[in-house]
Short mmCIF file of C-alpha atoms and ligand atoms in Angstrom, two decimals:
data_model
loop_
_atom_site.label_atom_id
_atom_site.label_comp_id
_atom_site.label_asym_id
_atom_site.label_seq_id
_atom_site.Cartn_x
_atom_site.Cartn_y
_atom_site.Cartn_z
CA UNK A 1 5.78 60.70 28.23
CA UNK A 2 7.15 63.07 24.99
CA UNK A 3 5.61 60.87 21.73
CA UNK A 4 2.05 61.04 22.82
CA UNK A 5 -0.18 62.73 20.45
CA UNK A 6 -1.63 65.66 21.13
CA UNK A 7 -5.82 65.06 22.37
CA UNK A 8 -7.89 64.59 19.37
CA UNK A 9 -9.17 68.64 19.03
CA UNK A 10 -11.02 68.92 15.96
CA UNK A 11 -11.75 72.49 14.66
CA UNK A 12 -15.53 74.07 14.62
CA UNK A 13 -17.07 74.00 10.97
CA UNK A 14 -19.99 75.25 9.80
CA UNK A 15 -21.06 71.88 7.46
CA UNK A 16 -22.88 73.24 5.26
CA UNK A 17 -21.80 70.67 2.61
CA UNK A 18 -23.71 67.24 1.34
CA UNK A 19 -23.07 65.92 4.68
CA UNK A 20 -22.23 65.08 7.72
CA UNK A 21 -24.51 68.59 8.88
CA UNK A 22 -23.81 69.55 11.81
CA UNK A 23 -24.81 68.07 14.91
CA UNK A 24 -26.51 69.37 18.24
CA UNK A 25 -24.35 69.54 21.80
CA UNK A 26 -28.03 67.47 23.05
CA UNK A 27 -27.10 64.83 20.35
CA UNK A 28 -23.33 64.48 21.08
CA UNK A 29 -24.07 64.84 24.82
CA UNK A 30 -26.23 62.13 23.90
CA UNK A 31 -23.37 60.45 22.19
CA UNK A 32 -20.73 60.12 25.14
CA UNK A 33 -23.48 58.98 27.54
CA UNK A 34 -21.85 55.78 29.88
CA UNK A 35 -22.41 53.00 27.74
CA UNK A 36 -24.77 49.89 28.21
CA UNK A 37 -24.87 46.55 27.27
CA UNK A 38 -26.83 45.46 24.22
CA UNK A 39 -29.61 43.39 25.67
CA UNK A 40 -29.56 46.10 28.67
CA UNK A 41 -32.97 46.33 29.32
CA UNK A 42 -32.64 50.34 29.38
CA UNK A 43 -31.18 49.98 26.18
CA UNK A 44 -33.74 48.10 24.58
CA UNK A 45 -35.64 50.54 25.79
CA UNK A 46 -33.84 53.07 24.11
CA UNK A 47 -34.03 51.09 20.84
CA UNK A 48 -37.99 50.55 21.03
CA UNK A 49 -38.10 54.13 21.15
CA UNK A 50 -36.07 55.00 18.35
CA UNK A 51 -37.32 52.28 15.88
CA UNK A 52 -40.91 54.09 17.21
CA UNK A 53 -39.92 57.54 16.01
CA UNK A 54 -38.13 56.51 13.10
CA UNK A 55 -41.83 54.99 12.16
CA UNK A 56 -42.59 58.24 12.43
CA UNK A 57 -40.62 59.91 10.64
CA UNK A 58 -40.51 57.42 7.68
CA UNK A 59 -44.32 58.14 7.80
CA UNK A 60 -44.82 54.35 8.16
CA UNK A 61 -46.87 51.59 10.65
CA UNK A 62 -43.58 49.20 9.33
CA UNK A 63 -42.97 46.86 12.56
CA UNK A 64 -39.95 45.70 10.75
CA UNK A 65 -37.87 49.91 11.12
CA UNK A 66 -34.82 49.85 12.48
CA UNK A 67 -31.19 51.87 12.33
CA UNK A 68 -28.32 48.96 10.28
CA UNK A 69 -25.51 49.49 11.61
CA UNK A 70 -23.18 51.49 9.40
CA UNK A 71 -23.91 54.37 7.26
CA UNK A 72 -26.49 55.32 4.52
CA UNK A 73 -24.09 52.68 2.15
CA UNK A 74 -25.26 49.49 5.16
CA UNK A 75 -28.54 49.98 4.85
CA UNK A 76 -28.32 50.00 0.32
CA UNK A 77 -26.13 47.02 0.84
CA UNK A 78 -29.31 45.62 2.76
CA UNK A 79 -31.59 46.39 0.87
CA UNK A 80 -30.04 45.28 -1.74
CA UNK A 81 -28.58 41.47 -0.60
CA UNK A 82 -32.23 40.81 0.93
CA UNK A 83 -34.74 41.79 -1.81
CA UNK A 84 -32.29 40.36 -4.52
CA UNK A 85 -31.78 37.00 -5.62
CA UNK A 86 -28.52 35.88 -8.37
CA UNK A 87 -30.34 35.98 -11.60
CA UNK A 88 -33.39 38.50 -10.12
CA UNK A 89 -33.88 41.36 -12.83
CA UNK A 90 -34.15 44.71 -11.45
CA UNK A 91 -34.64 48.21 -12.48
CA UNK A 92 -32.45 51.42 -11.42
CA UNK A 93 -33.08 54.44 -12.04
CA UNK A 94 -29.93 56.44 -12.49
CA UNK A 95 -29.18 60.43 -12.88
CA UNK A 96 -26.44 60.62 -10.75
CA UNK A 97 -23.58 58.69 -8.47
CA UNK A 98 -25.98 56.97 -5.97
CA UNK A 99 -28.13 56.44 -9.00
CA UNK A 100 -24.63 54.72 -10.69
CA UNK A 101 -24.09 53.16 -6.98
CA UNK A 102 -27.46 51.80 -6.55
CA UNK A 103 -26.48 49.46 -9.41
CA UNK A 104 -23.34 48.16 -8.92
CA UNK A 105 -24.27 47.42 -5.55
CA UNK A 106 -27.01 45.40 -6.64
CA UNK A 107 -25.03 43.26 -9.36
CA UNK A 108 -22.85 42.34 -6.89
CA UNK A 109 -26.28 40.54 -5.57
CA UNK A 110 -25.99 39.18 -8.96
CA UNK A 111 -28.82 41.24 -10.75
CA UNK A 112 -29.35 41.98 -13.88
CA UNK A 113 -29.83 45.30 -13.88
CA UNK A 114 -31.69 47.78 -16.49
CA UNK A 115 -30.95 51.15 -16.20
CA UNK A 116 -33.60 53.99 -16.40
CA UNK A 117 -30.88 56.60 -17.21
CA UNK A 118 -31.82 60.41 -17.71
CA UNK A 119 -29.56 63.41 -17.35
CA UNK A 120 -27.43 64.15 -13.88
CA UNK A 121 -29.61 67.02 -12.84
CA UNK A 122 -33.15 65.19 -14.54
CA UNK A 123 -35.23 63.63 -13.03
CA UNK A 124 -37.37 60.69 -14.09
CA UNK A 125 -41.00 61.38 -15.00
CA UNK A 126 -44.27 57.65 -14.66
CA UNK A 127 -44.07 58.21 -18.50
CA UNK A 128 -40.92 57.06 -18.27
CA UNK A 129 -40.65 54.94 -15.67
CA UNK A 130 -43.73 53.69 -17.39
CA UNK A 131 -41.95 52.27 -20.74
CA UNK A 132 -38.87 50.80 -18.84
CA UNK A 133 -41.68 48.66 -17.06
CA UNK A 134 -42.92 47.65 -20.66
CA UNK A 135 -39.25 46.89 -21.88
CA UNK A 136 -38.23 44.96 -18.63
CA UNK A 137 -41.53 42.98 -17.55
CA UNK A 138 -39.30 40.39 -15.68
CA UNK A 139 -38.10 43.05 -13.85
CA UNK A 140 -38.81 42.22 -9.40
CA UNK A 141 -37.77 45.58 -7.80
CA UNK A 142 -37.52 49.24 -9.18
CA UNK A 143 -35.00 51.71 -7.40
CA UNK A 144 -34.55 54.77 -7.02
CA UNK A 145 -32.91 57.91 -5.58
CA UNK A 146 -35.74 60.58 -3.53
CA UNK A 147 -32.78 63.14 -3.34
CA UNK A 148 -29.99 63.17 -5.35
CA UNK A 149 -27.26 64.68 -3.48
CA UNK A 150 -24.75 64.35 -6.03
CA UNK A 151 -26.76 66.42 -8.50
CA UNK A 152 -29.22 68.48 -6.04
CA UNK A 153 -32.16 66.79 -7.83
CA UNK A 154 -36.12 65.90 -6.30
CA UNK A 155 -37.50 62.64 -7.65
CA UNK A 156 -41.09 63.19 -6.88
CA UNK A 157 -42.23 59.94 -6.35
CA UNK A 158 -46.40 60.05 -6.27
CA UNK A 159 -47.74 57.48 -8.45
CA UNK A 160 -44.00 55.01 -9.06
CA UNK A 161 -45.41 53.10 -6.67
CA UNK A 162 -49.12 51.62 -8.13
CA UNK A 163 -47.59 51.47 -11.93
CA UNK A 164 -44.81 49.03 -9.90
CA UNK A 165 -46.75 47.18 -8.56
CA UNK A 166 -48.97 46.77 -11.08
CA UNK A 167 -46.19 44.46 -12.24
CA UNK A 168 -45.79 42.70 -9.38
CA UNK A 169 -42.77 44.59 -8.68
CA UNK A 170 -40.91 46.40 -5.16
CA UNK A 171 -40.38 49.42 -5.04
CA UNK A 172 -36.76 50.56 -3.51
CA UNK A 173 -36.32 54.30 -2.44
CA UNK A 174 -32.97 55.64 -1.27
CA UNK A 175 -34.24 58.63 1.46
CA UNK A 176 -30.61 58.77 2.38
CA UNK A 177 -31.10 63.45 1.75
CA UNK A 178 -34.76 63.17 2.18
CA UNK A 179 -35.11 62.42 5.08
CA UNK A 180 -36.58 64.35 8.02
CA UNK A 181 -35.93 67.38 5.73
CA UNK A 182 -38.41 66.95 2.87
CA UNK A 183 -41.84 65.76 2.38
CA UNK A 184 -41.74 61.67 2.48
CA UNK A 185 -44.81 59.39 2.91
CA UNK A 186 -43.07 55.64 2.92
CA UNK A 187 -47.51 54.57 3.25
CA UNK A 188 -49.04 57.19 1.37
CA UNK A 189 -46.10 56.52 -1.24
CA UNK A 190 -46.62 52.64 -1.75
CA UNK A 191 -43.06 52.46 -0.52
CA UNK A 192 -41.66 49.23 -0.19
CA UNK A 193 -38.73 48.81 1.21
CA UNK A 194 -36.30 52.43 2.27
CA UNK A 195 -32.79 53.43 3.18
CA UNK A 196 -31.88 56.46 4.88
CA UNK A 197 -28.70 57.88 6.91
CA UNK A 198 -28.21 59.79 10.24
CA UNK A 199 -25.83 61.88 9.03
CA UNK A 200 -27.48 64.08 6.75
CA UNK A 201 -31.08 65.84 7.60
CA UNK A 202 -31.48 63.63 11.17
CA UNK A 203 -28.20 65.85 12.28
CA UNK A 204 -26.86 63.13 14.04
CA UNK A 205 -23.33 61.60 13.73
CA UNK A 206 -22.37 59.05 10.20
CA UNK A 207 -22.74 55.68 11.69
CA UNK A 208 -26.48 54.64 11.50
CA UNK A 209 -28.72 54.27 8.44
CA UNK A 210 -32.54 54.02 8.96
CA UNK A 211 -34.47 51.79 6.69
CA UNK A 212 -38.00 50.08 6.68
CA UNK A 213 -40.02 47.12 4.81
CA UNK A 214 -43.25 46.98 3.63
CA UNK A 215 -45.33 43.53 4.05
CA UNK A 216 -44.82 43.22 0.24
CA UNK A 217 -40.83 43.17 1.14
CA UNK A 218 -41.12 41.24 4.35
CA UNK A 219 -43.43 38.50 1.75
CA UNK A 220 -40.46 38.87 -1.06
CA UNK A 221 -37.10 38.14 2.66
CA UNK A 222 -39.72 34.75 3.62
CA UNK A 223 -39.60 33.35 -0.15
CA UNK A 224 -36.63 33.85 -1.02
CA UNK A 225 -34.61 30.58 -1.86
CA UNK A 226 -30.76 31.55 -1.90
CA UNK A 227 -29.55 32.41 2.00
CA UNK A 228 -28.79 36.60 1.82
CA UNK A 229 -25.18 36.73 0.77
CA UNK A 230 -24.11 38.95 3.73
CA UNK A 231 -24.21 37.63 6.78
CA UNK A 232 -23.75 41.42 8.75
CA UNK A 233 -26.84 42.85 6.82
CA UNK A 234 -29.07 39.26 7.01
CA UNK A 235 -32.95 40.83 7.73
CA UNK A 236 -33.25 37.22 8.61
CA UNK A 237 -31.41 36.97 11.65
CA UNK A 238 -30.86 40.90 12.64
CA UNK A 239 -34.73 40.95 12.99
CA UNK A 240 -35.01 38.59 15.43
CA UNK A 241 -32.56 41.23 17.98
CA UNK A 242 -34.41 44.71 16.57
CA UNK A 243 -38.16 43.43 17.16
CA UNK A 244 -37.46 40.47 19.68
CA UNK A 245 -39.50 38.25 16.36
CA UNK A 246 -41.56 37.62 19.22
CA UNK A 247 -39.42 36.10 21.04
CA UNK A 248 -36.77 37.02 22.81
CA UNK A 249 -33.86 39.02 21.95
CA UNK A 250 -31.24 37.28 19.92
CA UNK A 251 -27.97 38.30 19.79
CA UNK A 252 -26.56 39.37 16.57
CA UNK A 253 -23.96 41.49 16.47
CA UNK A 254 -23.47 44.14 19.40
CA UNK A 255 -25.51 46.96 18.40
CA UNK A 256 -23.56 50.45 18.59
CA UNK A 257 -24.77 51.13 21.53
CA UNK A 258 -24.11 55.28 22.07
CA UNK A 259 -25.13 55.51 17.96
CA UNK A 260 -27.95 54.67 19.44
CA UNK A 261 -28.19 57.21 21.92
CA UNK A 262 -27.05 59.77 19.51
CA UNK A 263 -30.12 58.80 16.80
CA UNK A 264 -32.25 58.48 19.36
CA UNK A 265 -32.13 62.20 20.76
CA UNK A 266 -31.15 63.29 17.16
CA UNK A 267 -35.85 62.26 16.89
CA UNK A 268 -36.26 63.52 19.72
CA UNK A 269 -35.01 67.32 18.47
CA UNK A 270 -37.16 65.97 15.26
CA UNK A 271 -40.62 65.51 16.73
CA UNK A 272 -40.27 68.59 19.07
CA UNK A 273 -39.43 70.82 16.15
CA UNK A 274 -42.52 68.99 14.56
CA UNK A 275 -41.96 67.14 11.47
CA UNK A 276 -43.44 69.33 9.68
CA UNK A 277 -41.86 72.58 10.43
CA UNK A 278 -39.09 70.81 10.43
CA UNK A 279 -39.85 70.77 6.48
CA UNK A 280 -41.23 73.46 6.04
CA UNK A 281 -37.75 75.18 7.65
CA UNK A 282 -36.03 73.44 5.09
CA UNK A 283 -38.50 74.26 2.44
CA UNK A 284 -38.00 78.31 3.61
CA UNK A 285 -34.93 78.01 4.09
CA UNK A 286 -33.64 76.40 0.64
CA UNK A 287 -35.47 79.75 -1.33
CA UNK A 288 -33.71 82.60 0.98
CA UNK A 289 -30.63 80.53 -0.40
CA UNK A 290 -31.92 80.41 -3.86
CA UNK A 291 -32.88 84.03 -3.64
CA UNK A 292 -29.55 84.87 -2.37
CA UNK A 293 -27.38 82.89 -5.35
CA UNK A 294 -28.66 83.88 -8.07
CA UNK A 295 -28.35 87.11 -8.14
CA UNK A 296 -24.42 86.63 -7.54
CA UNK A 297 -24.23 84.77 -10.53
CA UNK A 298 -25.04 80.75 -9.26
CA UNK A 299 -26.92 79.51 -11.28
CA UNK A 300 -28.52 76.18 -9.82
CA UNK A 301 -28.54 72.90 -12.43
CA UNK A 302 -31.14 70.20 -11.50
CA UNK A 303 -34.98 71.38 -12.72
CA UNK A 304 -36.19 70.56 -9.93
CA UNK A 305 -33.90 71.29 -6.55
CA UNK A 306 -33.93 70.15 -3.39
CA UNK A 307 -34.30 71.69 -0.29
CA UNK A 308 -31.38 69.82 1.55
CA UNK A 309 -28.29 70.33 -1.50
CA UNK A 310 -28.23 73.61 -3.40
CA UNK A 311 -26.37 72.02 -6.66
CA UNK A 312 -25.15 75.49 -8.71
CA UNK A 313 -22.96 75.63 -11.43
CA UNK A 314 -19.55 77.81 -10.63
CA UNK A 315 -19.50 80.80 -13.03
CA UNK A 316 -17.26 81.11 -15.36
CA UNK A 317 -13.34 81.93 -14.71
CA UNK A 318 -13.90 80.87 -10.90
CA UNK A 319 -11.59 78.96 -9.03
CA UNK A 320 -13.86 75.81 -7.64
CA UNK A 321 -10.95 74.03 -5.16
CA UNK A 322 -9.62 77.87 -4.41
CA UNK A 323 -13.49 79.48 -4.15
CA UNK A 324 -13.92 76.22 -1.47
CA UNK A 325 -10.45 76.55 0.09
CA UNK A 326 -11.15 80.23 1.30
CA UNK A 327 -14.77 79.15 2.13
CA UNK A 328 -13.18 76.56 4.70
CA UNK A 329 -10.08 79.00 5.79
CA UNK A 330 -11.39 82.36 6.00
CA UNK A 331 -14.86 81.73 6.92
CA UNK A 332 -14.78 77.67 8.68
CA UNK A 333 -17.24 76.77 5.90
CA UNK A 334 -17.56 73.35 4.35
CA UNK A 335 -19.55 73.26 1.11
CA UNK A 336 -18.99 70.74 -1.05
CA UNK A 337 -17.57 70.24 -4.98
CA UNK A 338 -19.53 68.92 -8.20
CA UNK A 339 -19.31 65.06 -8.70
CA UNK A 340 -18.82 62.08 -12.05
CA UNK A 341 -19.37 64.93 -14.74
CA UNK A 342 -19.95 68.48 -12.83
CA UNK A 343 -16.21 67.61 -11.16
CA UNK A 344 -14.96 71.38 -11.20
CA UNK A 345 -18.26 72.65 -12.45
CA UNK A 346 -20.53 72.85 -9.92
CA UNK A 347 -20.45 73.53 -5.76
CA UNK A 348 -22.69 71.96 -3.51
CA UNK A 349 -24.86 73.72 -0.45
CA UNK A 350 -26.40 71.42 1.67
CA UNK A 351 -28.68 72.73 3.98
CA UNK A 352 -29.52 69.74 6.14
CA UNK A 353 -31.26 69.17 9.63
CA UNK A 354 -29.03 71.37 11.91
CA UNK A 355 -27.47 73.20 9.96
CA UNK A 356 -30.43 75.03 7.75
CA UNK A 357 -30.88 78.10 9.33
CA UNK A 358 -31.00 81.89 8.70
CA UNK A 359 -27.78 82.20 9.70
CA UNK A 360 -26.16 79.90 8.15
CA UNK A 361 -27.60 80.77 4.84
CA UNK A 362 -26.69 84.28 5.24
CA UNK A 363 -23.40 83.78 6.48
CA UNK A 364 -22.68 81.93 3.01
CA UNK A 365 -24.28 84.09 0.85
CA UNK A 366 -21.91 86.71 2.56
CA UNK A 367 -18.55 84.85 2.49
CA UNK A 368 -19.35 83.91 -1.66
CA UNK A 369 -20.61 87.38 -2.19
CA UNK A 370 -16.77 88.01 -1.20
CA UNK A 371 -14.97 85.50 -3.40
CA UNK A 372 -16.53 85.64 -5.91
CA UNK A 373 -14.96 89.55 -6.03
CA UNK A 374 -11.96 88.48 -6.63
C1 PLP B 401 -24.19 60.16 1.21
C2 PLP B 401 -25.54 59.22 0.92
C3 PLP B 401 -25.94 57.53 0.34
C4 PLP B 401 -24.74 57.22 1.12
O1 PLP B 401 -24.20 57.46 2.57
P1 PLP B 401 -23.55 57.16 3.43
O2 PLP B 401 -23.92 57.51 4.66
O3 PLP B 401 -22.19 58.04 2.88
O4 PLP B 401 -22.79 55.29 3.83
C5 PLP B 401 -26.72 57.23 -0.14
N1 PLP B 401 -27.57 57.84 -0.69
C6 PLP B 401 -27.70 59.32 -1.23
C7 PLP B 401 -28.27 59.84 -2.28
C8 PLP B 401 -26.72 59.90 -0.44
O5 PLP B 401 -26.79 61.14 -0.19
#
C-alpha cells in the first residue's frame, strides 16, 4: 500500500539531558523479548527479582517495594494519594519544578500544603526544616526532593527523618534523578516513602516508577478513614498483586510486562557494576565535566550540584535554543534547557547511568567549545 507510513526508525542520539538517559542494548533486547501473561509463574518470578533488586538499590528492607506502572510522576501521585487524606496538613520543600509539582499533587489530594521555600538552586538545612515543623506542628508529612532535576541541586537528607519523626510526621522523598546514581540510603536515613523513575540513572526506558514504603507509611495507610482517591494507584489493592499479600496474586491491572523485563535487566546491570562503583562513576564523571565546563565560562548555578545533572548558566550573548539546536543537529547530542525562572538562562547536562562515561563527557565538552567559539 502506498499510503502506509515508513517504519519507526528513531535517530541515534546521545541523551545528555534531564532524562531519558541512554539505554543499553541489553535492556532494549530484554524489552523486546516475548510477552508473557502477567500471572505466568515465570513472569511473577521476574517481578519478584525486580522488587528484590530494587530493595538493594534503594538500600532498604521494606517489603513493600515495587515498580508502579507509569513514569516518575505516577510514583509521586501514588505516594501522595495513599499517604494523604483530605484535610491533612503537609510541608513541602519548594526549590524548583518538582517541589512545586509535589505541592500541586498534594493539594489535589485535599491537603493543606505549607511550602518551605528557598531560592531555586539552593537546598534546605536542618534548621529550616525544624523552623517549618515548629510553625506547622500539625503537619503529618514532609515531602522533599533529593535530586531537583530542574536546578541540579542536591539535597542532603541525613538527619531529616529524626526531626520529622519527632513530630509524628512521615518523610516522603523524590529520588527520581538520584536512584542508581547518587548515594541514597532509605533505611539508614529513615525515609518512610520514596519514589523514583526508570529513565534517569537506571538507564531504562521511561514507563515504571519504583516506590518503597516503610513500616510507618504502611501503618498510616492502614489507618486511613477515607478511601484512596485513585483506584489505579491504591496501594492496598496493588500490594496484593506485587507482594502476593501472603496469599494468591490478585489481578488489579495488567502489569507492563515488557517494561518489567527492561527494568529487571537494567537493575542486573546496576548490580553487576556494583552500586558503590556506579555511584563513584557518576561522581567522577561530574568532576570531569565540571573541570571542563568552568574554563569555558559555564558556571554552575546550584551551590551543591548533583552528579547526575549539571545545571550551568548560559554565558552573556550566547543563544540558548540556537546552541542546543546545533548540539542536536551537528553532534546528535541532547541537553536540556532551563525551566521556570531559569528558562533561556541555563543549560542542563545530564550524566545519568549509561550516559555517564568519559567518552560522552569529552564529546559534549568538545562540542560546546566549538559552539561557544562562534
Ligand atoms: C523526571 C522527574 C520527575 C518526573 O518523572 P517523569 O518520569 O517525567 O514522570 C519527578 N521528579 C524529579 C526530580 C524528576 O527529575
